[in-house]
mmCIF file with all atom_site columns, C-alpha atoms in Angstrom:
data_model
loop_
_atom_site.group_PDB
_atom_site.id
_atom_site.type_symbol
_atom_site.label_atom_id
_atom_site.label_alt_id
_atom_site.label_comp_id
_atom_site.label_asym_id
_atom_site.label_entity_id
_atom_site.label_seq_id
_atom_site.pdbx_PDB_ins_code
_atom_site.Cartn_x
_atom_site.Cartn_y
_atom_site.Cartn_z
_atom_site.occupancy
_atom_site.B_iso_or_equiv
_atom_site.pdbx_formal_charge
_atom_site.auth_seq_id
_atom_site.auth_comp_id
_atom_site.auth_asym_id
_atom_site.auth_atom_id
_atom_site.pdbx_PDB_model_num
ATOM 1  C CA . MET A 1 1  ? -6.437  203.410 -141.885 1.00 93.00 ? 1  MET A CA 1
ATOM 2  C CA . PHE A 1 2  ? -5.024  200.179 -140.490 1.00 97.00 ? 2  PHE A CA 1
ATOM 3  C CA . GLN A 1 3  ? -4.514  196.770 -142.058 1.00 97.00 ? 3  GLN A CA 1
ATOM 4  C CA . GLY A 1 4  ? -4.944  193.386 -140.442 1.00 97.00 ? 4  GLY A CA 1
ATOM 5  C CA . LYS A 1 5  ? -6.393  189.905 -140.601 1.00 97.00 ? 5  LYS A CA 1
ATOM 6  C CA . VAL A 1 6  ? -9.685  188.536 -139.289 1.00 97.00 ? 6  VAL A CA 1
ATOM 7  C CA . ILE A 1 7  ? -8.859  186.029 -136.546 1.00 97.00 ? 7  ILE A CA 1
ATOM 8  C CA . PHE A 1 8  ? -12.481 185.247 -135.652 1.00 97.00 ? 8  PHE A CA 1
ATOM 9  C CA . PHE A 1 9  ? -15.908 186.163 -137.048 1.00 95.00 ? 9  PHE A CA 1
ATOM 10 C CA . ASN A 1 10 ? -19.308 184.944 -135.867 1.00 95.00 ? 10 ASN A CA 1
ATOM 11 C CA . THR A 1 11 ? -21.641 185.264 -138.863 1.00 91.00 ? 11 THR A CA 1
ATOM 12 C CA . LYS A 1 12 ? -24.785 184.814 -136.760 1.00 92.00 ? 12 LYS A CA 1
ATOM 13 C CA . SER A 1 13 ? -23.929 187.490 -134.172 1.00 93.00 ? 13 SER A CA 1
ATOM 14 C CA . LYS A 1 14 ? -21.968 189.651 -136.672 1.00 94.00 ? 14 LYS A CA 1
ATOM 15 C CA . PHE A 1 15 ? -18.964 190.289 -134.427 1.00 96.00 ? 15 PHE A CA 1
ATOM 16 C CA . GLY A 1 16 ? -15.355 189.271 -134.533 1.00 96.00 ? 16 GLY A CA 1
ATOM 17 C CA . PHE A 1 17 ? -11.729 190.135 -133.893 1.00 98.00 ? 17 PHE A CA 1
ATOM 18 C CA . ILE A 1 18 ? -8.963  191.512 -136.097 1.00 98.00 ? 18 ILE A CA 1
ATOM 19 C CA . LYS A 1 19 ? -5.210  191.225 -135.515 1.00 98.00 ? 19 LYS A CA 1
ATOM 20 C CA . GLU A 1 20 ? -3.498  194.421 -136.691 1.00 98.00 ? 20 GLU A CA 1
ATOM 21 C CA . ASP A 1 21 ? -0.481  193.710 -138.937 1.00 97.00 ? 21 ASP A CA 1
ATOM 22 C CA . LYS A 1 22 ? 2.097   196.161 -137.560 1.00 96.00 ? 22 LYS A CA 1
ATOM 23 C CA . THR A 1 23 ? 1.552   195.849 -133.808 1.00 96.00 ? 23 THR A CA 1
ATOM 24 C CA . GLY A 1 24 ? -0.145  192.468 -133.528 1.00 97.00 ? 24 GLY A CA 1
ATOM 25 C CA . ALA A 1 25 ? -2.866  194.047 -131.366 1.00 97.00 ? 25 ALA A CA 1
ATOM 26 C CA . ASP A 1 26 ? -6.322  192.441 -131.410 1.00 97.00 ? 26 ASP A CA 1
ATOM 27 C CA . TYR A 1 27 ? -9.425  194.577 -131.918 1.00 98.00 ? 27 TYR A CA 1
ATOM 28 C CA . TYR A 1 28 ? -13.096 193.724 -131.510 1.00 97.00 ? 28 TYR A CA 1
ATOM 29 C CA . PHE A 1 29 ? -15.482 194.661 -134.326 1.00 97.00 ? 29 PHE A CA 1
ATOM 30 C CA . TYR A 1 30 ? -19.215 194.463 -134.952 1.00 95.00 ? 30 TYR A CA 1
ATOM 31 C CA . ILE A 1 31 ? -20.893 194.827 -138.345 1.00 92.00 ? 31 ILE A CA 1
ATOM 32 C CA . LYS A 1 32 ? -24.587 195.649 -138.145 1.00 89.00 ? 32 LYS A CA 1
ATOM 33 C CA . ASN A 1 33 ? -25.369 195.089 -141.843 1.00 84.00 ? 33 ASN A CA 1
ATOM 34 C CA . PRO A 1 34 ? -22.454 193.302 -143.535 1.00 79.00 ? 34 PRO A CA 1
ATOM 35 C CA . THR A 1 35 ? -22.078 194.064 -147.243 1.00 79.00 ? 35 THR A CA 1
ATOM 36 C CA . GLU A 1 36 ? -19.248 191.549 -147.632 1.00 83.00 ? 36 GLU A CA 1
ATOM 37 C CA . LYS A 1 37 ? -18.879 187.992 -146.411 1.00 88.00 ? 37 LYS A CA 1
ATOM 38 C CA . LEU A 1 38 ? -16.071 187.913 -143.845 1.00 91.00 ? 38 LEU A CA 1
ATOM 39 C CA . GLU A 1 39 ? -14.223 184.781 -142.813 1.00 92.00 ? 39 GLU A CA 1
ATOM 40 C CA . LYS A 1 40 ? -11.240 183.867 -140.674 1.00 94.00 ? 40 LYS A CA 1
ATOM 41 C CA . GLU A 1 41 ? -7.931  184.804 -142.375 1.00 95.00 ? 41 GLU A CA 1
ATOM 42 C CA . ASP A 1 42 ? -9.507  187.527 -144.583 1.00 95.00 ? 42 ASP A CA 1
ATOM 43 C CA . GLU A 1 43 ? -7.214  190.531 -144.950 1.00 96.00 ? 43 GLU A CA 1
ATOM 44 C CA . VAL A 1 44 ? -8.993  193.779 -144.106 1.00 96.00 ? 44 VAL A CA 1
ATOM 45 C CA . PHE A 1 45 ? -8.616  197.534 -143.803 1.00 96.00 ? 45 PHE A CA 1
ATOM 46 C CA . PHE A 1 46 ? -10.183 199.231 -140.782 1.00 97.00 ? 46 PHE A CA 1
ATOM 47 C CA . GLU A 1 47 ? -10.277 202.338 -138.646 1.00 97.00 ? 47 GLU A CA 1
ATOM 48 C CA . LEU A 1 48 ? -10.209 202.551 -134.851 1.00 98.00 ? 48 LEU A CA 1
ATOM 49 C CA . LYS A 1 49 ? -12.677 204.193 -132.487 1.00 97.00 ? 49 LYS A CA 1
ATOM 50 C CA . GLU A 1 50 ? -12.400 204.424 -128.723 1.00 96.00 ? 50 GLU A CA 1
ATOM 51 C CA . SER A 1 51 ? -15.377 202.823 -126.975 1.00 92.00 ? 51 SER A CA 1
ATOM 52 C CA . LYS A 1 52 ? -16.342 202.202 -123.343 1.00 92.00 ? 52 LYS A CA 1
ATOM 53 C CA . LYS A 1 53 ? -14.465 198.902 -123.437 1.00 88.00 ? 53 LYS A CA 1
ATOM 54 C CA . GLY A 1 54 ? -11.346 200.127 -125.286 1.00 94.00 ? 54 GLY A CA 1
ATOM 55 C CA . TRP A 1 55 ? -10.424 200.458 -128.944 1.00 96.00 ? 55 TRP A CA 1
ATOM 56 C CA . GLU A 1 56 ? -12.833 199.006 -131.482 1.00 97.00 ? 56 GLU A CA 1
ATOM 57 C CA . ALA A 1 57 ? -12.340 198.414 -135.221 1.00 97.00 ? 57 ALA A CA 1
ATOM 58 C CA . ILE A 1 58 ? -14.869 200.199 -137.444 1.00 96.00 ? 58 ILE A CA 1
ATOM 59 C CA . ASN A 1 59 ? -15.422 200.554 -141.209 1.00 95.00 ? 59 ASN A CA 1
ATOM 60 C CA . VAL A 1 60 ? -14.004 197.069 -141.801 1.00 95.00 ? 60 VAL A CA 1
ATOM 61 C CA . THR A 1 61 ? -13.542 196.201 -145.499 1.00 93.00 ? 61 THR A CA 1
ATOM 62 C CA . LYS A 1 62 ? -11.704 193.419 -147.311 1.00 93.00 ? 62 LYS A CA 1
ATOM 63 C CA . THR A 1 63 ? -8.380  194.385 -148.899 1.00 87.00 ? 63 THR A CA 1
ATOM 64 C CA . LYS A 1 64 ? -8.918  192.127 -151.905 1.00 72.00 ? 64 LYS A CA 1
ATOM 65 C CA . ARG A 1 65 ? -12.150 191.767 -153.805 1.00 56.00 ? 65 ARG A CA 1
ATOM 66 C CA . PRO A 1 66 ? -12.896 188.431 -155.519 1.00 53.00 ? 66 PRO A CA 1
ATOM 67 C CA . GLU A 1 67 ? -12.788 188.621 -159.294 1.00 57.00 ? 67 GLU A CA 1
ATOM 68 C CA . ASN A 1 68 ? -15.790 187.492 -161.326 1.00 49.00 ? 68 ASN A CA 1
#
């Protein structure tokens, strides 16, 4: 599992980009049915999957959950 920060997220189209903390690499991600609201600067955990266009972030989840 990798850790990074959301650098862009389009809520209407449900895609964005994450900058991985250790390497600084940027990864595209798409969330078909988001269960969490994602915004720029959110810290996230994610996994990587190789796609036709390169590496893609999958299973993106926030590292910190808001407290009620």
